[in-house]
PDB file of C-alpha atoms in Angstrom:
ATOM      1  CA  UNK A   1      20.979   8.359 -21.796  1.00 79.00           C
ATOM      2  CA  UNK A   2      22.433   8.901 -25.254  1.00 83.00           C
ATOM      3  CA  UNK A   3      21.219   7.139 -28.424  1.00 84.00           C
ATOM      4  CA  UNK A   4      23.080   3.940 -27.456  1.00 84.00           C
ATOM      5  CA  UNK A   5      21.546   3.897 -23.948  1.00 82.00           C
ATOM      6  CA  UNK A   6      24.804   4.903 -22.220  1.00 84.00           C
ATOM      7  CA  UNK A   7      24.704   7.333 -19.321  1.00 84.00           C
ATOM      8  CA  UNK A   8      27.144   8.874 -16.854  1.00 83.00           C
ATOM      9  CA  UNK A   9      26.403  10.273 -13.418  1.00 83.00           C
ATOM     10  CA  UNK A  10      29.155  12.525 -12.068  1.00 81.00           C
ATOM     11  CA  UNK A  11      30.088  14.108  -8.761  1.00 82.00           C
ATOM     12  CA  UNK A  12      28.221  11.668  -6.536  1.00 84.00           C
ATOM     13  CA  UNK A  13      29.159  11.582  -2.875  1.00 86.00           C
ATOM     14  CA  UNK A  14      30.123   8.207  -1.394  1.00 86.00           C
ATOM     15  CA  UNK A  15      27.032   6.318  -0.366  1.00 87.00           C
ATOM     16  CA  UNK A  16      24.183   4.102  -1.479  1.00 87.00           C
ATOM     17  CA  UNK A  17      21.810   5.003  -4.297  1.00 88.00           C
ATOM     18  CA  UNK A  18      18.914   3.557  -6.265  1.00 85.00           C
ATOM     19  CA  UNK A  19      19.131   3.708 -10.045  1.00 86.00           C
ATOM     20  CA  UNK A  20      15.681   3.652 -11.605  1.00 85.00           C
ATOM     21  CA  UNK A  21      15.214   3.463 -15.380  1.00 86.00           C
ATOM     22  CA  UNK A  22      11.831   4.078 -17.010  1.00 84.00           C
ATOM     23  CA  UNK A  23      10.716   4.250 -20.617  1.00 84.00           C
ATOM     24  CA  UNK A  24       7.269   3.795 -22.170  1.00 81.00           C
ATOM     25  CA  UNK A  25       6.470   0.183 -23.062  1.00 82.00           C
ATOM     26  CA  UNK A  26       9.252  -1.316 -20.919  1.00 83.00           C
ATOM     27  CA  UNK A  27       9.345  -2.664 -17.381  1.00 85.00           C
ATOM     28  CA  UNK A  28      10.805  -0.230 -14.883  1.00 83.00           C
ATOM     29  CA  UNK A  29      14.241  -1.356 -13.655  1.00 83.00           C
ATOM     30  CA  UNK A  30      15.613  -0.609 -10.184  1.00 81.00           C
ATOM     31  CA  UNK A  31      19.096  -1.428  -9.013  1.00 82.00           C
ATOM     32  CA  UNK A  32      20.990  -0.410  -5.901  1.00 83.00           C
ATOM     33  CA  UNK A  33      24.422   1.107  -6.319  1.00 85.00           C
ATOM     34  CA  UNK A  34      27.152   1.693  -3.763  1.00 85.00           C
ATOM     35  CA  UNK A  35      29.678   4.430  -4.625  1.00 85.00           C
ATOM     36  CA  UNK A  36      33.172   4.101  -3.108  1.00 81.00           C
ATOM     37  CA  UNK A  37      35.798   6.683  -3.928  1.00 75.00           C
ATOM     38  CA  UNK A  38      36.027   8.556  -7.220  1.00 69.00           C
ATOM     39  CA  UNK A  39      34.804   5.798  -9.569  1.00 67.00           C
ATOM     40  CA  UNK A  40      32.404   2.913  -9.514  1.00 69.00           C
ATOM     41  CA  UNK A  41      31.964  -0.228 -11.563  1.00 73.00           C
ATOM     42  CA  UNK A  42      30.010   0.165 -14.829  1.00 79.00           C
ATOM     43  CA  UNK A  43      26.309  -0.608 -14.484  1.00 84.00           C
ATOM     44  CA  UNK A  44      24.052  -2.228 -17.069  1.00 85.00           C
ATOM     45  CA  UNK A  45      20.300  -1.933 -16.656  1.00 86.00           C
ATOM     46  CA  UNK A  46      18.442  -4.434 -18.856  1.00 85.00           C
ATOM     47  CA  UNK A  47      14.819  -3.512 -19.541  1.00 84.00           C
ATOM     48  CA  UNK A  48      12.294  -6.186 -20.469  1.00 85.00           C
ATOM     49  CA  UNK A  49       8.924  -5.590 -22.092  1.00 86.00           C
ATOM     50  CA  UNK A  50       6.496  -3.842 -19.747  1.00 85.00           C
ATOM     51  CA  UNK A  51       3.405  -5.669 -18.537  1.00 91.00           C
ATOM     52  CA  UNK A  52       0.078  -4.191 -17.515  1.00 91.00           C
ATOM     53  CA  UNK A  53      -2.010  -4.789 -14.418  1.00 95.00           C
ATOM     54  CA  UNK A  54      -5.131  -2.678 -14.150  1.00 96.00           C
ATOM     55  CA  UNK A  55      -8.360  -2.770 -12.285  1.00 97.00           C
ATOM     56  CA  UNK A  56     -10.950  -1.000 -10.225  1.00 97.00           C
ATOM     57  CA  UNK A  57     -10.886  -0.008  -6.589  1.00 97.00           C
ATOM     58  CA  UNK A  58     -14.106   0.352  -4.639  1.00 96.00           C
ATOM     59  CA  UNK A  59     -14.850   1.373  -1.063  1.00 95.00           C
ATOM     60  CA  UNK A  60     -17.616  -0.295   0.918  1.00 92.00           C
ATOM     61  CA  UNK A  61     -19.245   1.893   3.572  1.00 86.00           C
ATOM     62  CA  UNK A  62     -21.896  -0.108   5.410  1.00 79.00           C
ATOM     63  CA  UNK A  63     -24.070  -1.557   2.616  1.00 81.00           C
ATOM     64  CA  UNK A  64     -23.014   0.932  -0.071  1.00 90.00           C
ATOM     65  CA  UNK A  65     -20.171   0.457  -2.550  1.00 92.00           C
ATOM     66  CA  UNK A  66     -18.615   3.352  -4.489  1.00 95.00           C
ATOM     67  CA  UNK A  67     -15.509   4.013  -6.599  1.00 96.00           C
ATOM     68  CA  UNK A  68     -12.568   4.832  -4.326  1.00 96.00           C
ATOM     69  CA  UNK A  69     -11.147   7.899  -6.060  1.00 95.00           C
ATOM     70  CA  UNK A  70      -7.586   9.105  -5.404  1.00 95.00           C
ATOM     71  CA  UNK A  71      -6.599   6.137  -3.224  1.00 96.00           C
ATOM     72  CA  UNK A  72      -3.043   4.822  -3.565  1.00 96.00           C
ATOM     73  CA  UNK A  73      -2.471   1.295  -4.865  1.00 97.00           C
ATOM     74  CA  UNK A  74       0.983  -0.261  -4.398  1.00 96.00           C
ATOM     75  CA  UNK A  75       2.474  -3.211  -6.276  1.00 95.00           C
ATOM     76  CA  UNK A  76       5.339  -5.308  -4.855  1.00 93.00           C
ATOM     77  CA  UNK A  77       7.101  -8.013  -6.867  1.00 90.00           C
ATOM     78  CA  UNK A  78       6.508 -11.335  -5.084  1.00 90.00           C
ATOM     79  CA  UNK A  79       9.714 -13.090  -4.080  1.00 83.00           C
ATOM     80  CA  UNK A  80      11.866  -9.987  -4.618  1.00 76.00           C
ATOM     81  CA  UNK A  81      14.093  -8.646  -1.869  1.00 68.00           C
ATOM     82  CA  UNK A  82      13.540  -4.992  -2.723  1.00 60.00           C
ATOM     83  CA  UNK A  83      10.865  -3.293  -0.676  1.00 64.00           C
ATOM     84  CA  UNK A  84      10.491  -0.516  -3.249  1.00 73.00           C
ATOM     85  CA  UNK A  85       6.945  -0.452  -4.537  1.00 85.00           C
ATOM     86  CA  UNK A  86       5.356   0.656  -7.757  1.00 89.00           C
ATOM     87  CA  UNK A  87       2.682   3.178  -6.797  1.00 93.00           C
ATOM     88  CA  UNK A  88      -0.307   4.537  -8.686  1.00 95.00           C
ATOM     89  CA  UNK A  89      -3.420   6.478  -7.740  1.00 96.00           C
ATOM     90  CA  UNK A  90      -6.981   5.480  -8.627  1.00 97.00           C
ATOM     91  CA  UNK A  91      -8.830   7.999 -10.810  1.00 97.00           C
ATOM     92  CA  UNK A  92     -12.292   9.459 -10.092  1.00 97.00           C
ATOM     93  CA  UNK A  93     -13.955   6.189 -11.215  1.00 97.00           C
ATOM     94  CA  UNK A  94     -11.625   4.067  -9.055  1.00 97.00           C
ATOM     95  CA  UNK A  95      -9.652   2.809 -12.078  1.00 98.00           C
ATOM     96  CA  UNK A  96      -5.912   2.157 -11.595  1.00 97.00           C
ATOM     97  CA  UNK A  97      -3.137   1.056 -13.972  1.00 95.00           C
ATOM     98  CA  UNK A  98       0.393  -0.293 -13.643  1.00 94.00           C
ATOM     99  CA  UNK A  99       2.038  -0.594 -17.053  1.00 90.00           C
ATOM    100  CA  UNK A 100       5.757  -0.862 -16.244  1.00 89.00           C
ATOM    101  CA  UNK A 101       5.778  -4.241 -14.476  1.00 91.00           C
ATOM    102  CA  UNK A 102       8.054  -7.175 -15.169  1.00 89.00           C
ATOM    103  CA  UNK A 103       6.359 -10.454 -16.054  1.00 90.00           C
ATOM    104  CA  UNK A 104       5.678 -12.476 -12.913  1.00 91.00           C
ATOM    105  CA  UNK A 105       3.431 -12.317  -9.868  1.00 94.00           C
ATOM    106  CA  UNK A 106       2.763  -9.230  -7.812  1.00 94.00           C
ATOM    107  CA  UNK A 107       1.182  -8.305  -4.468  1.00 95.00           C
ATOM    108  CA  UNK A 108      -1.234  -5.359  -4.621  1.00 96.00           C
ATOM    109  CA  UNK A 109      -1.838  -3.343  -1.459  1.00 96.00           C
ATOM    110  CA  UNK A 110      -4.235  -0.575  -0.471  1.00 97.00           C
ATOM    111  CA  UNK A 111      -3.791   1.166   2.894  1.00 92.00           C
ATOM    112  CA  UNK A 112      -5.869   4.312   3.344  1.00 92.00           C
ATOM    113  CA  UNK A 113      -6.855   5.980   6.625  1.00 88.00           C
ATOM    114  CA  UNK A 114     -10.316   4.931   7.792  1.00 87.00           C
ATOM    115  CA  UNK A 115     -10.324   1.706   5.734  1.00 91.00           C
ATOM    116  CA  UNK A 116      -9.255  -1.850   6.417  1.00 90.00           C
ATOM    117  CA  UNK A 117      -5.874  -2.573   4.765  1.00 93.00           C
ATOM    118  CA  UNK A 118      -6.142  -4.851   1.732  1.00 96.00           C
ATOM    119  CA  UNK A 119      -3.614  -7.202   0.118  1.00 95.00           C
ATOM    120  CA  UNK A 120      -4.164  -9.236  -3.037  1.00 96.00           C
ATOM    121  CA  UNK A 121      -1.350 -11.748  -3.631  1.00 95.00           C
ATOM    122  CA  UNK A 122      -0.470 -13.748  -6.714  1.00 95.00           C
ATOM    123  CA  UNK A 123      -1.610 -11.174  -9.262  1.00 96.00           C
ATOM    124  CA  UNK A 124       0.037 -12.116 -12.577  1.00 96.00           C
ATOM    125  CA  UNK A 125       1.519  -9.502 -14.891  1.00 94.00           C
ATOM    126  CA  UNK A 126       0.002  -9.233 -17.413  1.00 92.00           C
ATOM    127  CA  UNK A 127      -3.453 -10.017 -16.062  1.00 90.00           C
ATOM    128  CA  UNK A 128      -7.134  -9.506 -16.766  1.00 94.00           C
ATOM    129  CA  UNK A 129      -8.648  -6.533 -14.857  1.00 96.00           C
ATOM    130  CA  UNK A 130      -8.522  -6.890 -11.069  1.00 97.00           C
ATOM    131  CA  UNK A 131     -11.414  -5.806  -8.826  1.00 97.00           C
ATOM    132  CA  UNK A 132     -10.450  -4.643  -5.333  1.00 97.00           C
ATOM    133  CA  UNK A 133     -12.813  -3.555  -2.550  1.00 96.00           C
ATOM    134  CA  UNK A 134     -11.776  -2.045   0.781  1.00 96.00           C
ATOM    135  CA  UNK A 135     -14.120  -1.842   3.748  1.00 92.00           C
ATOM    136  CA  UNK A 136     -14.612   1.273   5.856  1.00 90.00           C
ATOM    137  CA  UNK A 137     -13.622   0.888   9.485  1.00 86.00           C
ATOM    138  CA  UNK A 138     -16.201   1.570  12.184  1.00 81.00           C
ATOM    139  CA  UNK A 139     -15.988   3.060  15.662  1.00 82.00           C
ATOM    140  CA  UNK A 140     -17.762   1.631  18.684  1.00 88.00           C
ATOM    141  CA  UNK A 141     -19.047   3.989  21.343  1.00 91.00           C
ATOM    142  CA  UNK A 142     -20.778   3.034  24.580  1.00 93.00           C
ATOM    143  CA  UNK A 143     -21.019   3.331  28.327  1.00 94.00           C
ATOM    144  CA  UNK A 144     -20.297   0.921  31.182  1.00 95.00           C
ATOM    145  CA  UNK A 145     -22.504   1.429  34.263  1.00 94.00           C
ATOM    146  CA  UNK A 146     -22.612  -0.022  37.737  1.00 93.00           C
ATOM    147  CA  UNK A 147     -25.747  -1.745  39.057  1.00 93.00           C
ATOM    148  CA  UNK A 148     -26.781   1.646  40.506  1.00 92.00           C
ATOM    149  CA  UNK A 149     -26.551   3.411  37.099  1.00 92.00           C
ATOM    150  CA  UNK A 150     -23.328   5.288  37.778  1.00 92.00           C
ATOM    151  CA  UNK A 151     -20.466   5.309  35.296  1.00 92.00           C
ATOM    152  CA  UNK A 152     -18.120   2.364  36.014  1.00 93.00           C
ATOM    153  CA  UNK A 153     -14.968   4.450  36.458  1.00 90.00           C
ATOM    154  CA  UNK A 154     -11.781   2.465  35.711  1.00 90.00           C
ATOM    155  CA  UNK A 155     -13.566  -0.357  33.885  1.00 94.00           C
ATOM    156  CA  UNK A 156     -11.845  -1.952  30.881  1.00 93.00           C
ATOM    157  CA  UNK A 157     -13.506  -2.764  27.589  1.00 93.00           C
ATOM    158  CA  UNK A 158     -12.010  -5.482  25.381  1.00 91.00           C
ATOM    159  CA  UNK A 159     -12.792  -5.910  21.693  1.00 90.00           C
ATOM    160  CA  UNK A 160     -11.892  -9.266  20.140  1.00 89.00           C
ATOM    161  CA  UNK A 161     -13.143 -11.266  17.214  1.00 86.00           C
ATOM    162  CA  UNK A 162     -12.298 -12.804  13.862  1.00 81.00           C
ATOM    163  CA  UNK A 163     -11.651  -9.372  12.311  1.00 74.00           C
ATOM    164  CA  UNK A 164      -9.695  -7.920  15.239  1.00 78.00           C
ATOM    165  CA  UNK A 165      -6.242  -9.174  16.091  1.00 82.00           C
ATOM    166  CA  UNK A 166      -4.663  -8.510  18.436  1.00 88.00           C
ATOM    167  CA  UNK A 167      -7.600  -7.744  20.729  1.00 89.00           C
ATOM    168  CA  UNK A 168      -7.997  -4.082  21.708  1.00 88.00           C
ATOM    169  CA  UNK A 169      -8.380  -3.019  25.319  1.00 91.00           C
ATOM    170  CA  UNK A 170      -9.246   0.459  26.552  1.00 91.00           C
ATOM    171  CA  UNK A 171     -10.109   1.961  29.927  1.00 93.00           C
ATOM    172  CA  UNK A 172     -13.409   3.866  30.099  1.00 93.00           C
ATOM    173  CA  UNK A 173     -13.583   7.575  30.901  1.00 93.00           C
ATOM    174  CA  UNK A 174     -14.480   8.672  34.451  1.00 90.00           C
ATOM    175  CA  UNK A 175     -18.201   8.759  33.553  1.00 93.00           C
ATOM    176  CA  UNK A 176     -18.069   5.197  32.132  1.00 92.00           C
ATOM    177  CA  UNK A 177     -18.127   6.209  28.448  1.00 93.00           C
ATOM    178  CA  UNK A 178     -15.756   4.644  25.928  1.00 92.00           C
ATOM    179  CA  UNK A 179     -14.865   5.010  22.287  1.00 89.00           C
ATOM    180  CA  UNK A 180     -13.071   2.322  20.301  1.00 83.00           C
ATOM    181  CA  UNK A 181     -11.864   4.185  17.222  1.00 75.00           C
ATOM    182  CA  UNK A 182     -11.631   2.619  13.792  1.00 63.00           C
TER     183      UNK A 182
END
């Protein structure tokens, strides 16, 4: 933009676009835009003061907790229609920061392979530091045998419980072994 904040985008093909405005100290603004024909309606993007949400992210593996370095943390504005997230990455100590948020409440999400997905709802912006902990997923391995000690070929194994929904069902290998992955 120029000194007055005005901007022009030229030679856009017809279609739908996201306009995203960012500047230090202000809340990021996103607005969808539909271009029809050679011109479009003027757009005004109003930027409020930016708010900070920061915290720490830890991973729990069995009985050990450690900083979860390099994991992605996403923030979604609660009650907003847009599914576009703010995204940041935790540093080597598991510290993360969002500093371009509008005032209001946000949903923080962590979804990393090998770990249980985590959602924290109702996080105000600004807020005191937030502590998040994700738990490592486990695999279950075993064998199903007949009364004579042979592998129970074709048997099914079902895993259900308060932390598993929907229940998981697998068929054992020909020798009766099974593996329920994380």
